Coordinates of C-alpha atoms in Angstrom, one line a residue:
Chain W
X1 CA -1.3 -9.4 -1.6
X2 CA -2.3 -5.8 -0.2
X3 CA -3.4 -4.4 3.8
X4 CA -5.9 -1.0 4.2
X5 CA -4.7 -0.4 7.2
X6 CA -7.3 2.8 8.7
X7 CA -5.4 5.7 9.5
X8 CA -5.6 7.5 13.2
X9 CA -5.9 11.1 13.2
X10 CA -7.9 14.6 14.0
X11 CA -7.7 16.1 10.5
X12 CA -4.3 17.9 11.4
X13 CA -1.8 15.3 12.6
X14 CA -1.8 11.7 11.9
X15 CA -0.9 9.7 15.2
X16 CA 1.1 7.7 16.7
X17 CA -1.1 4.6 17.0
X18 CA -1.1 4.9 12.8
X19 CA 2.6 3.6 12.6
X20 CA 2.3 0.4 15.3
X21 CA -0.7 -0.4 13.0
X22 CA 1.6 -0.2 10.0
X23 CA 4.3 -2.7 11.6
X24 CA 1.2 -5.5 11.9
X25 CA 1.2 -4.1 8.2
X26 CA 5.0 -5.2 7.7
X27 CA 4.9 -8.6 9.9
X28 CA 2.0 -10.0 7.6
X29 CA 3.4 -8.6 4.8
X30 CA 2.7 -7.9 1.3
X31 CA 1.8 -4.1 0.1
X32 CA 0.2 -1.4 2.8
X33 CA -1.7 1.2 2.1
X34 CA -2.8 4.2 4.2
X35 CA -6.3 4.9 3.9
X36 CA -6.4 9.1 5.9
X37 CA -10.5 9.8 5.5
X38 CA -11.3 12.9 6.9
X39 CA -12.1 16.3 6.0
X40 CA -9.6 19.6 6.1
X41 CA -7.0 16.0 6.2
X42 CA -4.5 16.5 3.1
X43 CA -1.4 17.4 5.9
X44 CA -2.9 14.0 7.4
X45 CA -2.3 12.4 4.3
X46 CA 1.2 13.9 3.9
X47 CA 2.7 13.0 7.0
X48 CA 1.3 9.2 6.4
X49 CA 3.0 9.7 2.8
X50 CA 6.4 9.9 5.0
X51 CA 5.1 6.5 7.0
X52 CA 7.9 4.1 6.4
X53 CA 6.9 0.7 4.7
X54 CA 3.7 2.8 3.0
X55 CA 2.9 2.3 -0.6
X56 CA 0.2 3.7 -0.6
X57 CA -1.9 6.9 0.9
X58 CA -5.5 6.9 -0.1
X59 CA -7.5 10.2 0.5
X60 CA -11.2 10.4 1.4
X61 CA -11.2 14.1 1.6
X62 CA -15.2 14.8 3.0
X63 CA -17.2 16.7 5.4
X64 CA -19.2 13.8 5.1
X65 CA -15.9 12.0 7.3
X66 CA -14.7 14.9 8.8
X67 CA -15.5 13.5 12.3
X68 CA -14.9 10.4 11.3
X69 CA -19.3 8.8 11.9
X70 CA -18.8 5.1 11.8
X71 CA -21.8 5.2 9.7
X72 CA -20.4 7.3 6.4
X73 CA -16.3 5.6 7.0
X74 CA -17.6 1.8 7.6
X75 CA -19.0 1.1 4.0
X76 CA -16.2 3.3 2.3
X77 CA -13.7 1.3 3.7
X78 CA -16.0 -2.4 3.1
X79 CA -15.6 -1.2 -0.6
X80 CA -12.7 0.1 -1.6
X81 CA -11.6 -3.3 0.8
X82 CA -14.3 -5.5 -2.2
X83 CA -13.1 -3.2 -5.2
X84 CA -9.2 -2.6 -4.6
X85 CA -9.8 -6.2 -2.9
X86 CA -7.5 -5.8 0.7
X87 CA -7.3 -9.5 2.1
X88 CA -6.2 -7.3 5.8
X89 CA -7.6 -4.4 6.5
X90 CA -6.0 -3.0 9.7
X91 CA -6.8 -0.2 11.9
X92 CA -5.5 0.7 15.8
X93 CA -7.3 -0.5 19.1
X94 CA -8.3 3.0 20.1
X95 CA -11.7 4.4 20.3
X96 CA -11.8 5.0 17.0
X97 CA -10.5 2.0 15.6
X98 CA -12.3 0.2 17.6
X99 CA -15.9 2.0 17.1
X100 CA -15.4 1.5 13.1
X101 CA -13.7 -1.4 11.9
X102 CA -16.4 -4.1 13.4
X103 CA -18.8 -2.0 11.4
X104 CA -16.9 -2.7 8.6
X105 CA -16.1 -6.5 8.9
X106 CA -19.6 -6.7 9.2
X107 CA -20.9 -4.8 6.3
X108 CA -18.1 -7.3 4.7
X109 CA -19.7 -10.7 6.4
X110 CA -16.6 -11.7 8.0
X111 CA -15.6 -11.9 11.4
X112 CA -13.4 -9.8 13.2
X113 CA -10.3 -10.0 14.6
X114 CA -9.6 -7.7 18.1
X115 CA -6.6 -6.2 19.9
X116 CA -4.1 -9.1 18.5
X117 CA -0.3 -8.7 19.9
X118 CA 1.2 -11.1 17.9
X119 CA 1.1 -12.3 13.9
X120 CA 1.8 -15.8 13.8
X121 CA 1.1 -16.7 10.3
X122 CA -0.9 -15.1 7.5
X123 CA -4.4 -16.1 9.3
X124 CA -3.1 -16.5 12.3
X125 CA -2.6 -13.9 15.5
X126 CA -2.2 -13.9 19.1
X127 CA -4.8 -11.6 20.9
X128 CA -5.7 -11.5 24.7
X129 CA -8.5 -13.1 26.4
X130 CA -10.3 -12.4 29.5
X131 CA -8.6 -9.1 29.9
X132 CA -5.2 -10.3 29.6
X133 CA -5.1 -13.1 31.5
X134 CA -5.2 -15.9 29.1
X135 CA -4.3 -15.6 24.9
X136 CA -5.2 -16.7 22.3
X137 CA -3.8 -18.3 19.3
X138 CA -6.9 -18.0 16.9
X139 CA -6.9 -19.0 13.4
X140 CA -8.8 -16.5 10.5
X141 CA -10.8 -18.2 7.9
X142 CA -12.6 -15.3 6.1
X143 CA -11.4 -13.8 2.8
X144 CA -11.0 -10.4 4.2
X145 CA -9.2 -10.4 7.1
X146 CA -11.2 -7.4 8.8
X147 CA -8.5 -6.8 12.2
X148 CA -8.0 -4.5 15.7
X149 CA -4.0 -4.1 16.3
X150 CA -2.9 -3.2 20.3
X151 CA -1.1 -0.6 19.8
X152 CA 1.8 -1.4 22.5
X153 CA 2.9 -4.8 21.2
X154 CA 4.3 -3.7 17.6
X155 CA 7.2 -1.2 18.1
X156 CA 6.3 1.4 15.3
X157 CA 7.7 1.7 12.3
X158 CA 9.3 5.0 11.2
X159 CA 7.9 8.4 11.2
X160 CA 9.5 9.2 8.2
X161 CA 11.8 7.9 5.4
X162 CA 8.6 6.7 3.4
X163 CA 7.8 8.2 0.2
X164 CA 4.4 6.7 -0.7
X165 CA 1.5 8.4 -3.3
X166 CA -1.5 9.8 -2.5
X167 CA -3.9 9.1 -4.0
X168 CA -7.2 10.3 -4.4
X169 CA -10.8 8.6 -3.3
X170 CA -14.0 10.7 -4.7
X171 CA -16.3 8.3 -3.0
X172 CA -18.2 9.5 -0.8
X173 CA -20.8 8.2 1.9
X174 CA -23.4 10.0 3.9
X175 CA -25.8 7.6 5.7
X176 CA -27.6 10.8 7.2
X177 CA -27.9 7.9 10.5
X178 CA -25.7 10.4 12.3
X179 CA -24.1 13.9 13.7
X180 CA -21.2 15.1 15.7
X181 CA -22.5 18.0 18.1
X182 CA -19.7 18.4 20.9
X183 CA -16.8 17.1 22.7
X184 CA -15.0 17.8 25.6
X185 CA -11.1 16.7 25.1
X186 CA -8.8 17.4 27.8
X187 CA -5.5 19.8 26.9
X188 CA -2.6 18.8 28.1
X189 CA 1.3 19.4 27.2
X190 CA 2.0 16.3 28.8
X191 CA 2.7 12.9 26.1
X192 CA -0.8 11.0 25.8
X193 CA -0.7 8.1 28.1
X194 CA -0.7 5.4 24.6
X195 CA 2.5 7.3 23.8
X196 CA 4.3 8.0 26.7
X197 CA 7.8 6.3 26.9
X198 CA 7.4 6.9 31.2
X199 CA 4.1 6.8 33.1
X200 CA 3.3 7.7 36.6
X201 CA 0.0 7.0 37.8
X202 CA -2.1 7.5 41.0
X203 CA -4.4 5.3 42.6
X204 CA -7.1 5.8 45.5
X205 CA -4.4 6.4 47.8
X206 CA -3.7 9.7 46.0
X207 CA -6.7 10.5 48.8
X208 CA -8.0 13.3 46.8
X209 CA -7.4 14.8 43.2
X210 CA -5.3 18.1 44.0
X211 CA -3.0 15.4 45.3
X212 CA -2.0 14.4 41.7
X213 CA -0.3 17.3 41.6
X214 CA 2.2 15.4 42.8
X215 CA 2.5 13.3 40.2
X216 CA 2.3 16.4 37.6
X217 CA 5.2 17.8 38.7
X218 CA 7.0 14.1 38.7
X219 CA 6.0 13.8 35.6
X220 CA 6.9 17.2 34.5
X221 CA 10.7 16.5 35.2
X222 CA 10.3 13.0 33.5
X223 CA 8.3 13.9 30.4
X224 CA 6.2 11.2 31.6
X225 CA 2.2 10.8 31.2
X226 CA 0.0 10.7 34.3
X227 CA -2.3 8.1 34.9
X228 CA -5.0 6.7 37.2
X229 CA -6.6 3.4 38.1
X230 CA -10.0 2.8 38.2
X231 CA -10.0 3.4 42.1
X232 CA -9.0 6.8 42.2
X233 CA -11.7 7.9 38.6
X234 CA -14.8 5.8 40.5
X235 CA -13.4 8.2 43.6
X236 CA -13.8 11.1 41.5
X237 CA -10.6 11.9 41.7
X238 CA -9.3 12.6 38.1
X239 CA -11.0 12.1 34.6
X240 CA -11.7 8.9 33.0
X241 CA -9.2 9.6 29.8
X242 CA -6.6 9.3 32.8
X243 CA -7.4 5.6 33.4
X244 CA -5.1 2.8 33.1
X245 CA -6.3 -0.6 33.0
X246 CA -8.5 -3.5 31.2
X247 CA -11.8 -0.7 31.4
X248 CA -9.2 2.5 30.4
X249 CA -6.1 2.4 28.4
X250 CA -3.9 -0.3 27.3
X251 CA -0.5 1.5 28.2
X252 CA 3.2 -0.4 27.9
X253 CA 6.1 2.4 28.5
X254 CA 9.0 1.7 29.3
X255 CA 9.4 3.2 33.1
X256 CA 5.8 2.8 35.3
X257 CA 5.1 4.2 38.3
X258 CA 2.4 3.5 40.2
X259 CA 2.1 5.7 43.2
X260 CA -0.7 4.7 45.6
X261 CA -2.5 2.3 43.4
X262 CA -3.0 -1.3 45.3
X263 CA -2.5 -3.9 41.7
X264 CA -6.0 -4.5 41.1
X265 CA -6.1 -7.2 38.6
X266 CA -8.2 -4.7 36.6
X267 CA -5.7 -2.7 36.7
X268 CA -2.4 -5.1 36.1
X269 CA -4.4 -6.2 32.9
X270 CA -3.6 -2.3 31.5
X271 CA 0.7 -1.3 32.3
X272 CA 2.2 -5.4 33.3
X273 CA 3.8 -5.1 30.0
X274 CA 5.1 -1.8 30.7
X275 CA 9.0 -2.7 30.8
X276 CA 10.2 -1.2 34.2
X277 CA 7.3 -1.0 36.6
X278 CA 8.0 1.0 39.5
X279 CA 5.3 0.5 42.7
X280 CA 4.8 2.5 45.6
X281 CA 3.0 2.4 48.1
X282 CA 2.2 1.9 51.6
X283 CA 1.1 -1.7 52.2
X284 CA 3.6 -4.3 51.7
X285 CA 1.3 -6.2 51.3
X286 CA -0.4 -3.9 48.0
X287 CA -0.5 -6.8 44.4
X288 CA 1.6 -4.2 42.7
X289 CA 4.8 -4.9 44.4
X290 CA 4.4 -9.2 42.9
X291 CA 4.4 -7.2 39.3
X292 CA 7.1 -4.2 40.6
X293 CA 11.0 -4.7 39.6
X294 CA 11.6 -1.4 42.4
X295 CA 9.2 -1.5 45.1
X296 CA 9.7 1.3 47.6
X297 CA 7.8 0.8 50.7
X298 CA 6.2 4.4 52.1
X299 CA 4.1 7.3 52.5
X300 CA 3.3 8.3 49.1
X301 CA 3.6 12.0 50.4
X302 CA 7.3 12.1 51.9
X303 CA 8.5 10.1 48.9
X304 CA 7.0 10.6 46.1
X305 CA 8.5 14.6 46.9
X306 CA 11.4 13.2 47.6
X307 CA 11.2 11.8 44.3
X308 CA 10.9 14.9 42.3
X309 CA 13.9 16.8 44.2
X310 CA 16.1 14.0 43.4
X311 CA 14.8 14.1 39.7
Chain Q
X1 CA -34.0 21.7 21.8
X2 CA -34.6 19.8 19.2
X3 CA -37.9 20.0 19.9
X4 CA -39.4 23.9 20.7
X5 CA -37.6 23.7 17.3
X6 CA -39.4 21.7 15.1
X7 CA -43.0 22.1 13.5
X8 CA -45.9 21.5 15.8
X9 CA -46.7 18.1 13.1
X10 CA -42.2 17.7 13.7
X11 CA -43.4 17.2 17.4
X12 CA -46.7 14.3 16.7
X13 CA -44.4 12.6 15.5
X14 CA -42.3 12.7 17.9
X15 CA -44.1 11.8 21.8
X16 CA -45.4 9.3 19.5
X17 CA -42.6 7.1 19.1
X18 CA -42.2 8.0 22.7
X19 CA -45.4 7.2 24.0
X20 CA -44.8 3.9 22.3
X21 CA -40.7 3.0 22.6
X22 CA -39.4 0.0 23.0
X23 CA -36.3 -1.1 24.5
X24 CA -34.4 -4.6 23.4
X25 CA -31.4 -4.7 25.6
X26 CA -28.8 -7.6 25.0
X27 CA -27.5 -10.3 27.7
X28 CA -24.5 -12.3 28.2
X29 CA -23.4 -14.9 30.5
X30 CA -19.7 -15.2 31.3
X31 CA -17.0 -15.9 33.8
X32 CA -17.4 -14.2 37.2
X33 CA -15.8 -11.1 36.8
X34 CA -13.9 -12.3 40.6
X35 CA -13.3 -15.8 39.4
X36 CA -9.9 -16.4 38.4
X37 CA -9.0 -17.1 34.8
X38 CA -7.2 -20.8 34.5
X39 CA -6.3 -22.2 31.2
X40 CA -7.1 -25.7 30.6
X41 CA -4.0 -28.7 30.9
X42 CA -4.9 -29.1 27.2
X43 CA -4.0 -25.4 26.1
X44 CA -7.0 -26.2 23.7
X45 CA -9.6 -22.9 26.0
X46 CA -10.2 -21.8 29.4
X47 CA -11.7 -24.1 31.5
X48 CA -15.3 -23.0 32.4
X49 CA -16.2 -26.2 34.7
X50 CA -17.4 -26.2 37.7
X51 CA -16.5 -22.1 38.2
X52 CA -19.4 -19.3 38.9
X53 CA -20.9 -17.7 35.9
X54 CA -22.2 -14.6 35.6
X55 CA -24.2 -11.6 33.8
X56 CA -21.4 -9.7 31.9
X57 CA -20.9 -6.5 33.7
X58 CA -21.3 -4.3 30.4
X59 CA -24.6 -6.3 29.9
X60 CA -25.5 -5.9 33.4
X61 CA -25.2 -1.3 32.8
X62 CA -27.3 -1.7 29.7
X63 CA -30.4 -4.0 31.4
X64 CA -29.9 -0.9 33.8
X65 CA -29.5 1.7 30.9
X66 CA -33.0 0.4 30.1
X67 CA -34.8 0.3 32.8
X68 CA -34.4 3.7 33.6
X69 CA -35.1 4.7 30.5
X70 CA -38.4 2.8 31.4
X71 CA -38.5 4.6 34.9
X72 CA -38.0 7.7 33.2
X73 CA -40.7 7.3 31.2
X74 CA -39.4 7.3 27.8
X75 CA -39.8 3.8 27.3
X76 CA -42.5 1.5 27.1
X77 CA -41.7 -2.3 26.7
X78 CA -38.6 -3.7 28.0
X79 CA -37.2 -6.9 26.2
X80 CA -33.5 -9.3 26.6
X81 CA -32.3 -11.3 24.5
X82 CA -29.2 -14.0 25.8
X83 CA -28.0 -16.3 22.7
X84 CA -25.9 -19.5 24.0
X85 CA -27.3 -23.3 25.9
X86 CA -30.3 -23.7 27.5
X87 CA -28.3 -21.8 31.1
X88 CA -28.2 -18.7 29.6
X89 CA -31.9 -18.6 31.1
X90 CA -30.3 -18.1 34.2
X91 CA -28.9 -14.5 32.9
X92 CA -32.2 -13.4 31.4
X93 CA -34.2 -13.8 34.5
X94 CA -31.9 -12.2 36.4
X95 CA -31.9 -9.2 33.6
X96 CA -36.2 -9.9 34.8
X97 CA -35.2 -9.4 38.1
X98 CA -33.8 -6.0 37.6
X99 CA -37.4 -4.7 35.1
X100 CA -37.6 -5.5 32.1
X101 CA -40.4 -7.2 30.8
X102 CA -39.5 -10.5 29.2
X103 CA -36.8 -12.6 27.8
X104 CA -36.4 -14.2 24.5
X105 CA -33.9 -17.2 24.6
X106 CA -32.0 -17.8 21.2
X107 CA -30.9 -21.4 22.0
X108 CA -27.2 -22.3 20.6
X109 CA -25.7 -25.1 21.2
X110 CA -23.0 -22.9 22.3
X111 CA -21.6 -19.5 23.0
X112 CA -21.3 -17.8 18.9
X113 CA -19.6 -15.6 17.5
X114 CA -20.0 -11.9 17.5
X115 CA -20.9 -11.8 13.3
X116 CA -23.4 -14.3 14.0
X117 CA -24.7 -13.1 17.4
X118 CA -25.1 -9.7 15.4
X119 CA -27.6 -11.8 12.9
X120 CA -29.8 -13.6 15.3
X121 CA -29.7 -9.6 16.6
X122 CA -31.0 -8.6 13.4
X123 CA -33.5 -10.0 12.9
X124 CA -35.2 -10.6 16.4
X125 CA -34.7 -5.9 15.5
X126 CA -37.0 -6.9 12.4
X127 CA -39.6 -8.8 14.4
X128 CA -39.9 -6.6 17.4
X129 CA -39.3 -2.9 15.8
X130 CA -37.1 -1.2 19.0
X131 CA -36.6 2.1 19.3
X132 CA -33.4 1.7 20.9
X133 CA -31.0 -1.6 21.1
X134 CA -29.3 -1.1 24.4
X135 CA -26.0 -3.8 24.1
X136 CA -22.9 -3.8 26.5
X137 CA -19.7 -2.8 24.5
X138 CA -17.7 -5.4 25.3
X139 CA -17.8 -9.3 27.4
X140 CA -15.5 -10.0 29.5
X141 CA -14.1 -13.3 28.6
X142 CA -13.9 -13.1 24.8
X143 CA -12.9 -9.1 25.0
X144 CA -14.4 -8.3 21.2
X145 CA -15.7 -5.2 21.5
X146 CA -18.3 -6.2 18.7
X147 CA -21.4 -7.3 18.9
X148 CA -22.5 -3.3 18.6
X149 CA -21.2 -2.0 15.4
X150 CA -21.8 -5.5 13.8
X151 CA -25.6 -5.2 15.0
X152 CA -25.9 -1.5 13.2
X153 CA -24.5 -2.2 9.9
X154 CA -26.3 -4.8 9.6
X155 CA -29.8 -3.9 10.4
X156 CA -27.9 -0.1 8.6
X157 CA -28.9 1.9 11.7
X158 CA -27.4 4.3 14.1
X159 CA -24.8 3.7 16.3
X160 CA -23.4 5.0 19.3
X161 CA -20.6 3.4 20.9
X162 CA -18.8 3.4 24.7
X163 CA -21.6 5.9 25.9
X164 CA -22.0 7.6 29.3
X165 CA -24.9 9.2 29.2
X166 CA -27.7 8.6 26.8
X167 CA -30.7 11.1 26.5
X168 CA -33.7 10.7 24.3
X169 CA -34.4 13.5 22.7
X170 CA -37.7 14.3 20.7
X171 CA -36.5 12.2 17.2
X172 CA -32.8 11.3 18.7
X173 CA -30.9 10.3 20.3
X174 CA -27.9 12.2 22.5
X175 CA -25.4 10.1 23.1
X176 CA -22.2 10.6 24.7
X177 CA -19.2 8.1 24.5
X178 CA -15.9 7.9 26.9
X179 CA -13.2 9.0 23.4
X180 CA -9.8 8.3 23.7
X181 CA -9.0 12.3 24.3
X182 CA -12.6 12.9 26.8
X183 CA -15.6 12.8 26.2
X184 CA -17.3 13.0 22.5
X185 CA -21.3 13.8 22.1
X186 CA -23.4 12.4 18.8
X187 CA -27.1 12.7 17.9
X188 CA -28.6 8.9 16.5
X189 CA -31.7 9.1 14.6
X190 CA -33.9 7.1 16.4
X191 CA -34.1 3.6 16.4
X192 CA -30.6 3.6 17.1
X193 CA -27.5 0.8 18.5
X194 CA -25.9 1.7 21.9
X195 CA -22.4 0.5 23.8
X196 CA -22.6 0.6 27.5
X197 CA -19.5 1.8 29.5
X198 CA -18.5 1.7 32.7
X199 CA -19.7 4.6 34.2
X200 CA -23.0 5.2 32.3
X201 CA -24.8 3.8 35.6
X202 CA -24.3 1.9 38.4
X203 CA -26.5 -1.0 37.9
X204 CA -28.8 -2.1 41.1
X205 CA -29.7 -5.0 42.7
X206 CA -32.4 -7.5 42.1
X207 CA -34.4 -7.8 45.4
X208 CA -36.2 -10.8 46.6
X209 CA -39.8 -9.8 45.5
X210 CA -38.7 -8.5 42.0
X211 CA -36.4 -11.9 41.9
X212 CA -39.6 -13.6 42.2
X213 CA -41.9 -11.8 40.5
X214 CA -39.5 -12.3 37.6
X215 CA -40.2 -16.1 37.6
X216 CA -43.3 -15.7 36.5
X217 CA -42.1 -13.2 33.4
X218 CA -42.4 -14.6 30.0
X219 CA -39.5 -15.4 28.5
X220 CA -39.6 -17.6 24.6
X221 CA -37.4 -20.0 23.4
X222 CA -36.1 -19.5 19.2
X223 CA -33.4 -21.3 17.5
X224 CA -31.1 -19.7 14.7
X225 CA -33.6 -21.9 11.8
X226 CA -36.6 -19.6 13.9
X227 CA -35.5 -17.1 13.4
X228 CA -34.6 -18.3 10.0
X229 CA -30.2 -17.7 10.1
X230 CA -27.3 -20.0 9.3
X231 CA -24.2 -19.6 11.1
X232 CA -21.5 -19.7 10.2
X233 CA -17.6 -19.9 11.7
X234 CA -16.0 -17.7 11.2
X235 CA -12.6 -19.0 13.7
X236 CA -10.9 -21.1 14.4
X237 CA -9.8 -21.0 18.1
X238 CA -6.2 -22.7 17.6
X239 CA -5.0 -22.6 21.7
X240 CA -5.1 -20.9 24.7
X241 CA -2.3 -19.8 26.6
X242 CA -1.5 -17.8 29.9
X243 CA -0.4 -15.2 30.1
X244 CA 3.5 -14.3 30.8
X245 CA 4.4 -14.5 34.1
X246 CA 5.7 -11.6 35.2
X247 CA 8.7 -12.1 38.0
X248 CA 8.9 -9.8 40.9
X249 CA 11.8 -7.6 41.7
X250 CA 13.4 -6.1 44.3
X251 CA 12.0 -4.0 47.1
X252 CA 14.1 -0.8 47.7
X253 CA 14.9 1.1 51.0
X254 CA 15.1 4.2 49.5
X255 CA 14.3 6.9 46.9
X256 CA 17.9 7.3 46.9
X257 CA 17.9 4.0 46.1
X258 CA 15.0 3.4 43.3
X259 CA 16.8 6.8 42.2
X260 CA 20.2 5.5 41.0
X261 CA 18.6 1.7 40.2
X262 CA 17.2 3.4 37.1
X263 CA 19.6 5.3 36.5
X264 CA 22.4 2.6 36.6
X265 CA 20.3 -0.9 36.5
X266 CA 17.9 -0.2 35.0
X267 CA 18.9 2.7 32.5
X268 CA 15.1 4.2 32.4
X269 CA 15.5 7.9 33.7

């Protein structure tokens, strides 16, 4: 029994979401093989070989895979899954994994289980539906099980300690259907939202984008990432990649501090698995207090600077 | 930009494609997003008896985008498809009221799984030959986020998922995608499959005259057998349970008390 895991990377660094996905593969059992598909990504293969519990790394290094276009990578993954007899194909439920894996599943003529949060047995998994308002237990009836993994539900395996072999894959699939035009990637010295130990998020109560500087000061003291509710994104305070919620990022840090966030169901769906939740809001009736471990009814413009000063 | 550099022959071809581009849009009937989700007492599924159903929000954005392409003169016709029991015709009519030209209802007993839906849609794509297919990135009931990508695989077409901007330039769709780190723009060879993210547009409301007009727009009903597709189950739903309840905590009186609790009780800072 073997699992093919799609490594999440940017051609130079193996992303932490890969480690949670390897943990899900470990819960399934059997051999774990990591596929690094990209261009000039040998360094990533080196990091992948160090990951605890990985038996082998497949390195598909070609210009066709440089931007990990689904049209090119999906046939590669489907071909590997079939020819090497993998029973499972796993990817992190990131935008990259969500973009790629259903295309792989359809090429294999199998279904896909999206966003699993637990492994119940070799063919049965739990996954959230209705924005996490219900949890479904689903049995796969397919010979090859294609699955995306919700990172926050699986503790990451160690990034080091493994010593897997690296094998080059020479197959090149260039569908010629799509091309990379450009990207706007937010640059920040703070941790990524989905990998942060502490997150401080702002909502509509922040009033404007400039006021997020208040949260950034606290974030810098705590080594935290800064997030936002959809209301704050829709109001144009901050860009969408900061959004935590059903339609944004799903996070589960050790500490989540919600500032000026009322706590719409849609936001709760993205953060309610955090270990400790703090809510700061001047409206004591705000639904966010129903899920907060520690609630502070206060004006955020007084409380947040005071919090920063006392850290 | 591309068309400016293209040879005159290329321009002609591009102009022709643009002049005759049909857009296919898919819609799904789901539990209205304002309705509280309840699990059935026997935990077999979510309880959908006597609750308000609506057009999936991401599908609504897909319809809006298609209608805007038509209004901009890029698309010539907007065809809307839905799959499911007879009741989904209500959502097709909603899409027609928003500006789609005609509907196709593929009648099935239940709401089929993503791969089955993609197989049915692939047949519709083969019949209709659209220049662009726009789908919602996910349905807010099953939260799968699969159908568009699967349809792209089955038709061998390009895919632009989680779109926040779609521009047709010559023989290409320029699609800006919402990705984890920010935004990515891809150039997709047409015909292309696009799935919508929330910020692509803000859907309009259907006016009463348009709702009336929609009742007279053509709507074809087909079966999977008509399309030559045999539906197969890929998963079995064993049970559905409510999520673990999070217990409310305590209110603290001051920032000092909060910091003390976080340090000594929760031990997270």
